[in-house]
PDB file of C-alpha atoms in Angstrom:
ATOM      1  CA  UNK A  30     -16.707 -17.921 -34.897  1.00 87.00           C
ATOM      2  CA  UNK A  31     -13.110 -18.887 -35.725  1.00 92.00           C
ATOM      3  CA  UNK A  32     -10.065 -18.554 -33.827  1.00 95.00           C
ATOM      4  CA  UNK A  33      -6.761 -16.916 -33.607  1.00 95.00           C
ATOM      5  CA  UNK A  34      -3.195 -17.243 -31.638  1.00 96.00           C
ATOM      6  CA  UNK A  35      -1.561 -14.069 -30.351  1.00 97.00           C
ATOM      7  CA  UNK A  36       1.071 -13.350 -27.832  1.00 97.00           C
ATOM      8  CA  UNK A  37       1.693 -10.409 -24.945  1.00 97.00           C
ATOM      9  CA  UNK A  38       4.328  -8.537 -26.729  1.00 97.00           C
ATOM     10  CA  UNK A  39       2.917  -8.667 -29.869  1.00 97.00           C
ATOM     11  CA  UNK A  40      -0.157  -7.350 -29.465  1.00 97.00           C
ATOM     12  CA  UNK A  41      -1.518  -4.736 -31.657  1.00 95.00           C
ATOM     13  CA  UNK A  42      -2.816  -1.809 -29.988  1.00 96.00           C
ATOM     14  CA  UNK A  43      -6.289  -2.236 -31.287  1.00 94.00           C
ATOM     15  CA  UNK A  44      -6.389  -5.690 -29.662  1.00 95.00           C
ATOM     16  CA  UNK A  45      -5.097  -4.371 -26.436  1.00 96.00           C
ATOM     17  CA  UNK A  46      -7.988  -1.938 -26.549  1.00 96.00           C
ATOM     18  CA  UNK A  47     -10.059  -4.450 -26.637  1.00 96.00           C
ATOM     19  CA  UNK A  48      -8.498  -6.056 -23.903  1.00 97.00           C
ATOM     20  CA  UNK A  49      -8.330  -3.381 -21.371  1.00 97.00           C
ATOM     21  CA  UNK A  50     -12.135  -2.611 -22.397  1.00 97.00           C
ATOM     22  CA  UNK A  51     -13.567  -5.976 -21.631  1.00 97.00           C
ATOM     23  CA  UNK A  52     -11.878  -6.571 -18.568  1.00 97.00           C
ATOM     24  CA  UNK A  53     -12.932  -3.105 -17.552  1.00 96.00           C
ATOM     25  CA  UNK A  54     -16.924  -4.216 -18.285  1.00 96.00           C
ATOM     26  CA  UNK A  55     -16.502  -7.782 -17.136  1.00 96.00           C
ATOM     27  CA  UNK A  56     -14.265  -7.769 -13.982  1.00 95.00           C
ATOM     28  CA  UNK A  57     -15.008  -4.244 -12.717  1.00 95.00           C
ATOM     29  CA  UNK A  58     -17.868  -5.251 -10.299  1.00 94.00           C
ATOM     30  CA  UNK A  59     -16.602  -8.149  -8.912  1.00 92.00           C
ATOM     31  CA  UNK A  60     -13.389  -6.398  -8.220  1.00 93.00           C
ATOM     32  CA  UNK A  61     -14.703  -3.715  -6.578  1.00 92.00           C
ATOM     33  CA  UNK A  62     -12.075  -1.185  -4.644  1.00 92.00           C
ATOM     34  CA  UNK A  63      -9.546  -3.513  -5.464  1.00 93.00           C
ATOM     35  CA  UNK A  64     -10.486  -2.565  -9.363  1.00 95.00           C
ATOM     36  CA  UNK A  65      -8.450   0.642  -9.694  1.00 93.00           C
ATOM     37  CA  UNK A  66      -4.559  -1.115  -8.470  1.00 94.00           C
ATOM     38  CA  UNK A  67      -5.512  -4.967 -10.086  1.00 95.00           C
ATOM     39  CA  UNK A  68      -6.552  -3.081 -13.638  1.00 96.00           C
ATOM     40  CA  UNK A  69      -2.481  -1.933 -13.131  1.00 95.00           C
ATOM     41  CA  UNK A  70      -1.090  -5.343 -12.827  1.00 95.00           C
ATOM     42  CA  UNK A  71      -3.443  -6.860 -15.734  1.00 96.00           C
ATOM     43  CA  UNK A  72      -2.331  -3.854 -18.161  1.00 95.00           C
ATOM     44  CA  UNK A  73       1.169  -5.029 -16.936  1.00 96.00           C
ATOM     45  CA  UNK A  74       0.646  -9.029 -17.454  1.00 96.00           C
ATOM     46  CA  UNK A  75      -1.084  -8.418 -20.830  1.00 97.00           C
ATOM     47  CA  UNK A  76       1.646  -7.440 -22.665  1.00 97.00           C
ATOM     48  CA  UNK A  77       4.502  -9.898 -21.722  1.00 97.00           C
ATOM     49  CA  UNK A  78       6.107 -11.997 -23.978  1.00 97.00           C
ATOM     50  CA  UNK A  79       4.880 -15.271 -22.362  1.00 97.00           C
ATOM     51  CA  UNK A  80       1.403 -14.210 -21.805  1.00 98.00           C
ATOM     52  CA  UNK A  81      -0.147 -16.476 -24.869  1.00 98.00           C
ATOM     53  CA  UNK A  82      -3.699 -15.635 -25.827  1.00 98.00           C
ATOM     54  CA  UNK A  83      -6.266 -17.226 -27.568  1.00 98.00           C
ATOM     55  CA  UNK A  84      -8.609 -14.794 -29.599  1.00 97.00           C
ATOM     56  CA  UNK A  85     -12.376 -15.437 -30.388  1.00 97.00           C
ATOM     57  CA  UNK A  86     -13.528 -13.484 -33.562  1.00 95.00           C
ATOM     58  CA  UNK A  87     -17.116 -13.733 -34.828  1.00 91.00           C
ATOM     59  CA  UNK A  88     -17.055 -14.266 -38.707  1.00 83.00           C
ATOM     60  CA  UNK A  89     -19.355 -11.425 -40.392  1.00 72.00           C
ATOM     61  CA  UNK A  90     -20.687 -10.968 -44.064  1.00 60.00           C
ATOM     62  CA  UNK A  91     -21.869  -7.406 -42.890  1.00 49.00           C
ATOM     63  CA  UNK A  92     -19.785  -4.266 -42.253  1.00 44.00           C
ATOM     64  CA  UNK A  93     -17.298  -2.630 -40.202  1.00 41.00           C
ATOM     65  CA  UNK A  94     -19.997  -0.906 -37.877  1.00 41.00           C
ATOM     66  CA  UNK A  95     -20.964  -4.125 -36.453  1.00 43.00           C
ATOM     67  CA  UNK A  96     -16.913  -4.777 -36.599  1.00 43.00           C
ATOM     68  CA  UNK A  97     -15.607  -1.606 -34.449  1.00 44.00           C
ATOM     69  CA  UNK A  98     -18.573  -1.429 -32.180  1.00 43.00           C
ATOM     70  CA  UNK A  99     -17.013  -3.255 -29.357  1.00 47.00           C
ATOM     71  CA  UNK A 100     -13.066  -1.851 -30.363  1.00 45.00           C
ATOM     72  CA  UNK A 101     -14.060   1.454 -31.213  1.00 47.00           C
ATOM     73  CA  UNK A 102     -16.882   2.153 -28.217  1.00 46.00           C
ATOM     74  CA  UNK A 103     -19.029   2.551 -31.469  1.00 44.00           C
ATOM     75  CA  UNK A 104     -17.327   5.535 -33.215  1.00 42.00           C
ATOM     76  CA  UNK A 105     -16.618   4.335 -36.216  1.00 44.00           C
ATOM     77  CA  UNK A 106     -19.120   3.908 -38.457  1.00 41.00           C
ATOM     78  CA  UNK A 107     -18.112   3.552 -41.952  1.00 40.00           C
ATOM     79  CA  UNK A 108     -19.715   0.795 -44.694  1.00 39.00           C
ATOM     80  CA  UNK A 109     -16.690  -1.075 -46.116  1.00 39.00           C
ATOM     81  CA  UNK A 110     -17.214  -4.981 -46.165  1.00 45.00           C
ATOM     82  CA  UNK A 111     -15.910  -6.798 -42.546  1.00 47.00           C
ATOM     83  CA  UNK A 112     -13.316  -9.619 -43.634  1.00 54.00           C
ATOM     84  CA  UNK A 113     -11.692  -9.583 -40.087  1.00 66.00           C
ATOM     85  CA  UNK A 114     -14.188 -10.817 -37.731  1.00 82.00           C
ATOM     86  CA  UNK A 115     -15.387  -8.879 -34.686  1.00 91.00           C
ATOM     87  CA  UNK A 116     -13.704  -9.839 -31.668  1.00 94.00           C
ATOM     88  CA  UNK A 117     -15.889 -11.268 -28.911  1.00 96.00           C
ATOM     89  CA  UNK A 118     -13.837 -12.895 -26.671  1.00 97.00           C
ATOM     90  CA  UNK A 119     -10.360 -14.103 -25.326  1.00 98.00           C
ATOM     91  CA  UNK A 120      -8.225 -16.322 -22.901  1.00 98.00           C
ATOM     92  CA  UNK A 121      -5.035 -15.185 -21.847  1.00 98.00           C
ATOM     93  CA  UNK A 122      -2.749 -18.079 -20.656  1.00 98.00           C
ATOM     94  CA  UNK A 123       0.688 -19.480 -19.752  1.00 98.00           C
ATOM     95  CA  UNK A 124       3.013 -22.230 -18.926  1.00 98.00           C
ATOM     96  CA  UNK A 125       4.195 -21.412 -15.355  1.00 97.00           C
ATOM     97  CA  UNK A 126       5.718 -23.549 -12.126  1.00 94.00           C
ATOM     98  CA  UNK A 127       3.552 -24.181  -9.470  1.00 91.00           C
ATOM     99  CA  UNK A 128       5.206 -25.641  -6.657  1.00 85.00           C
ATOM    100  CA  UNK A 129       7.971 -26.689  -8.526  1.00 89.00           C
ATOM    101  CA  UNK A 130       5.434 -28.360 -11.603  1.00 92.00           C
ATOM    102  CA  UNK A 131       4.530 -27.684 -14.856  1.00 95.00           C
ATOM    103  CA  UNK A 132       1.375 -26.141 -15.251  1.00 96.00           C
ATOM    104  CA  UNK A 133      -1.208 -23.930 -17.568  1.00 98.00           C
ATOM    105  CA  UNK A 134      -2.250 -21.006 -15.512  1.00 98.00           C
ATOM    106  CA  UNK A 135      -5.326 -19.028 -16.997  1.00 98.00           C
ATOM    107  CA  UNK A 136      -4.870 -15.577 -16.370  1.00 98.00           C
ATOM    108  CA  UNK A 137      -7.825 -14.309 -18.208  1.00 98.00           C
ATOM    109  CA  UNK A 138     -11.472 -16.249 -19.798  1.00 98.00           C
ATOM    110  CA  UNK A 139     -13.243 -13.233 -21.246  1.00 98.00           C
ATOM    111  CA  UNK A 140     -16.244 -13.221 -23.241  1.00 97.00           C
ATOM    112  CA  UNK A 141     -18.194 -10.155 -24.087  1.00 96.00           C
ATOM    113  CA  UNK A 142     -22.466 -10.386 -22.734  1.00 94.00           C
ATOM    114  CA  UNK A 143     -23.662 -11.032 -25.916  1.00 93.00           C
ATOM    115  CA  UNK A 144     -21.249 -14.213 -26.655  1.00 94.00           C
ATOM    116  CA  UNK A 145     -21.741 -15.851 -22.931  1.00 94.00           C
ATOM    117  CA  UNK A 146     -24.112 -18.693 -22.621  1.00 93.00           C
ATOM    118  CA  UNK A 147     -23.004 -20.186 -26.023  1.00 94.00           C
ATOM    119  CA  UNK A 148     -20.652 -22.634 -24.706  1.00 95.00           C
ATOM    120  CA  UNK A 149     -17.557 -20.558 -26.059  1.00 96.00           C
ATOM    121  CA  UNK A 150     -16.299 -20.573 -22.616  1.00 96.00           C
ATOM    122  CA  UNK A 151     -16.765 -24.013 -22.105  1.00 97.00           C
ATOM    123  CA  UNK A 152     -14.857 -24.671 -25.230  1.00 97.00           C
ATOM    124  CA  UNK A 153     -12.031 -22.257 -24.867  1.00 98.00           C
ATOM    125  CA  UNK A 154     -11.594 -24.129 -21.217  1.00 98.00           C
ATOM    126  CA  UNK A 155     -11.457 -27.592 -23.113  1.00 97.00           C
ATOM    127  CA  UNK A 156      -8.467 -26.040 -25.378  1.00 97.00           C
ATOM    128  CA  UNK A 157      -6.727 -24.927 -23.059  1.00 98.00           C
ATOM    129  CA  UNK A 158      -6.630 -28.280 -20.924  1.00 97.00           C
ATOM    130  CA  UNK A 159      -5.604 -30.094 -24.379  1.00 97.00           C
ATOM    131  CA  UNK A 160      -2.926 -27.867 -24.426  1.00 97.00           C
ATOM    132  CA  UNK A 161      -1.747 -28.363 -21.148  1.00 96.00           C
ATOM    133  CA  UNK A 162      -1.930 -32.326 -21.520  1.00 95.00           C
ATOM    134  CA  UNK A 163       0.005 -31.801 -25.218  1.00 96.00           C
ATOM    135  CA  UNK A 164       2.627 -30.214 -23.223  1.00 95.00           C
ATOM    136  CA  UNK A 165       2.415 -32.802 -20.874  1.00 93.00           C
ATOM    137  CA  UNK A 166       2.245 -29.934 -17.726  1.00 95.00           C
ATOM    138  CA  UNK A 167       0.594 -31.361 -14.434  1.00 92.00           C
ATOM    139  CA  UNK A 168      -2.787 -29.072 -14.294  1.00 96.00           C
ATOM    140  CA  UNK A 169      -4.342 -26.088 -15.433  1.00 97.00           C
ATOM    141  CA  UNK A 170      -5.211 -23.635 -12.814  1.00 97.00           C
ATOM    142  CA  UNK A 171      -6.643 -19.821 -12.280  1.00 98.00           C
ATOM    143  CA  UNK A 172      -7.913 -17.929  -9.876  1.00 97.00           C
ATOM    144  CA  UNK A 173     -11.712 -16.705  -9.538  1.00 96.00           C
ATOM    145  CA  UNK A 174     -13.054 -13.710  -7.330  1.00 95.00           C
ATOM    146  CA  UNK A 175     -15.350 -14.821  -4.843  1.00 94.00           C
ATOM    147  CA  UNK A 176     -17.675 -12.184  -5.386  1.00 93.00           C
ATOM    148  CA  UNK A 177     -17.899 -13.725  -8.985  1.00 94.00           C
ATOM    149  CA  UNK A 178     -20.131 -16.534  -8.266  1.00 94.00           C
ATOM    150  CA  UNK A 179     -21.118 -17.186 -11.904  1.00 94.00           C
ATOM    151  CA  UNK A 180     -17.562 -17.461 -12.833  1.00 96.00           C
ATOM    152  CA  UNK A 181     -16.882 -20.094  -9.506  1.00 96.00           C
ATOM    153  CA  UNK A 182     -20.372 -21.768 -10.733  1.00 96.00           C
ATOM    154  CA  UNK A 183     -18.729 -22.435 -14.189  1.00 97.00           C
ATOM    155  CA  UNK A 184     -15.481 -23.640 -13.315  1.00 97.00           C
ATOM    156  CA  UNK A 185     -17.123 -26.359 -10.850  1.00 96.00           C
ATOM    157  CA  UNK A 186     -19.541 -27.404 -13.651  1.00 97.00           C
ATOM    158  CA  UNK A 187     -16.021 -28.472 -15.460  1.00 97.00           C
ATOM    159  CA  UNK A 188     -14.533 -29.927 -12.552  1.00 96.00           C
ATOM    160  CA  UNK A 189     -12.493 -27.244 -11.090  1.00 97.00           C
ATOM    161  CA  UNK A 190     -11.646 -27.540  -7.071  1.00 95.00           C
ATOM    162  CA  UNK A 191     -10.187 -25.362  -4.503  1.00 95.00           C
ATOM    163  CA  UNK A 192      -5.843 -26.018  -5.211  1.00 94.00           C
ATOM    164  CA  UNK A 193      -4.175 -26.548  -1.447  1.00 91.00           C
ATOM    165  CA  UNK A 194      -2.326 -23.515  -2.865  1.00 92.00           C
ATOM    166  CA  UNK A 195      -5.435 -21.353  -2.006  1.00 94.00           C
ATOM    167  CA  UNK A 196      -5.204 -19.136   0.404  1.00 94.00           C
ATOM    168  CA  UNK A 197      -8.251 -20.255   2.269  1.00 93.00           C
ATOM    169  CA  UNK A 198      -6.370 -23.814   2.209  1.00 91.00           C
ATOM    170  CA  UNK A 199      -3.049 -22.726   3.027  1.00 91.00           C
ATOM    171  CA  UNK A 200      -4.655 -20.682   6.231  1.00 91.00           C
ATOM    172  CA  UNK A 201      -7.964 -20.600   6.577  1.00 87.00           C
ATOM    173  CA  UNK A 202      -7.634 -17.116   8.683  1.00 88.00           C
ATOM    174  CA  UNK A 203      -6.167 -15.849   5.789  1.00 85.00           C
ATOM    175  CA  UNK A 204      -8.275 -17.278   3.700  1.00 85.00           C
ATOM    176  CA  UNK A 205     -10.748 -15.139   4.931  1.00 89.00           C
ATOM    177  CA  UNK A 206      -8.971 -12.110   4.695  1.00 90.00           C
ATOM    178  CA  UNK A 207      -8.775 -12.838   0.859  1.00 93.00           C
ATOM    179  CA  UNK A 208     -11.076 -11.920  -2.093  1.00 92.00           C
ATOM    180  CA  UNK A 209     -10.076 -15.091  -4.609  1.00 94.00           C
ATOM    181  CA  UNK A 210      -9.632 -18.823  -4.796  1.00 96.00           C
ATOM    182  CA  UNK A 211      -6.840 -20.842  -6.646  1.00 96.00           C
ATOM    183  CA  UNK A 212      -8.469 -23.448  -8.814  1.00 97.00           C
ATOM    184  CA  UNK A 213      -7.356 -26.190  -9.977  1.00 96.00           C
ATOM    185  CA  UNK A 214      -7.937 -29.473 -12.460  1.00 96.00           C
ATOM    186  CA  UNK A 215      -4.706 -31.711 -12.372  1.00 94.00           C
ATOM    187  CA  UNK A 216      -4.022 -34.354 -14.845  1.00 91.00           C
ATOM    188  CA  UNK A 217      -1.385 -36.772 -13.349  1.00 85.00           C
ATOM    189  CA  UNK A 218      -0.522 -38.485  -9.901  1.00 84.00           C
ATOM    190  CA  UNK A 219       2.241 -35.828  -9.008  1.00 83.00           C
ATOM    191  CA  UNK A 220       0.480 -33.107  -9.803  1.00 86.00           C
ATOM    192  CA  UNK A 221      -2.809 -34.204  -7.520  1.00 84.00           C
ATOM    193  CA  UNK A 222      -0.199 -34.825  -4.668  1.00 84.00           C
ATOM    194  CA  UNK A 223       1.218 -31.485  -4.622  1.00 82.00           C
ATOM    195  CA  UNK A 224      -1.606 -29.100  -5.314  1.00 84.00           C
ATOM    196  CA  UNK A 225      -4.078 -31.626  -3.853  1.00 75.00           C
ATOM    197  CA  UNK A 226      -2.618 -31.742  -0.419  1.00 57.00           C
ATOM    198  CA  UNK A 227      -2.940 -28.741   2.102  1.00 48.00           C
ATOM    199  CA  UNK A 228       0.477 -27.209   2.744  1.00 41.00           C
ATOM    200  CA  UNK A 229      -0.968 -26.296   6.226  1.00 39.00           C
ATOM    201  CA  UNK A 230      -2.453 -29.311   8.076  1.00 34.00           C
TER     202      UNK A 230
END
């Protein structure tokens, strides 16, 4: 696999496709009724310009079938040589404030069935914390569906904890009320006072 950089607003509509597609397949389920308004807001956050995105490609020696399976729902299926890469995966991240710090919120890990288990994922997440450390921002943080317990599984197993920014931390009567958890993994003092300590004692 190799890599590629992209932004929101200059996506081409091939890779937003793909985007819209996988999220569909991957984050339908554990969405559930809330699936049909959230897919909204992600076609709406995709395509900003300070959504930065990280692009997986699998490098390929065979043909644009295997290519424009996943992009093209398998339509295409024409015999030139594949230089591109298929795409298999994505992160979709940016530099926000979070109580009043610098931080890397992931908006999006994505990696299509056949790519998961490969530590891709794993990999992507180290990135991404580099990036946040080059740019000397406070934490990286993103927010899991409960009902997606092998995506809460994963980000424990790299040291991810419930941010006091959580709903369930901030009120735990909310919390309930709630379908998703803030995570969080901070990388200086400040930023483990502000997003480590409940707001709501």
């Amino acid at each position: 696999v190799y890599l590629e950089s992209g932004r929101g607003d200059q996506l081409t509509l091939s890779m937003r496709k793909y985007i819209q597609n996988l999220l569909k397949v991957n984050m339908e389920e554990p969405y559930g009724p809330e699936w049909l308004s959230e897919e909204k807001v992600k076609r709406q956050e995709m395509v900003v310009p300070e959504a930065r995105y990280i692009f997986v490609k699998q490098y390929s020696n065979g043909f644009t079938a295997e290519c424009s399976m996943n992009q093209d729902a398998g339509v295409e299926h024409t015999h030139a040589p594949c230089n591109e890469g298929r795409l298999v995966g994505f992160v979709h991240y940016r530099f926000v404030l979070e109580e009043e710090l610098p931080v890397v919120y992931v908006y999006e890990l994505q990696m299509e069935l056949s790519a998961q288990g490969k530590g891709l994922g794993k990999f992507l997440m180290r990135l991404i914390e580099q990036i946040a450390c080059k740019n000397q921002t406070g934490a990286v943080m993103l927010t899991v569906q409960k009902a997606n317990t092998q995506a809460m599984a994963f980000y424990t197993k790299l040291r991810y904890v419930i941010s006091s920014t959580s709903p369930s931390r901030v009120d735990p009567q909310i919390g309930l009320e709630k379908s998703y958890e803030i995570l969080r993994k901070t990388f200086d003092s400040e930023a483990k006072s502000k997003l480590e300590v409940c707001s709501v004692l």
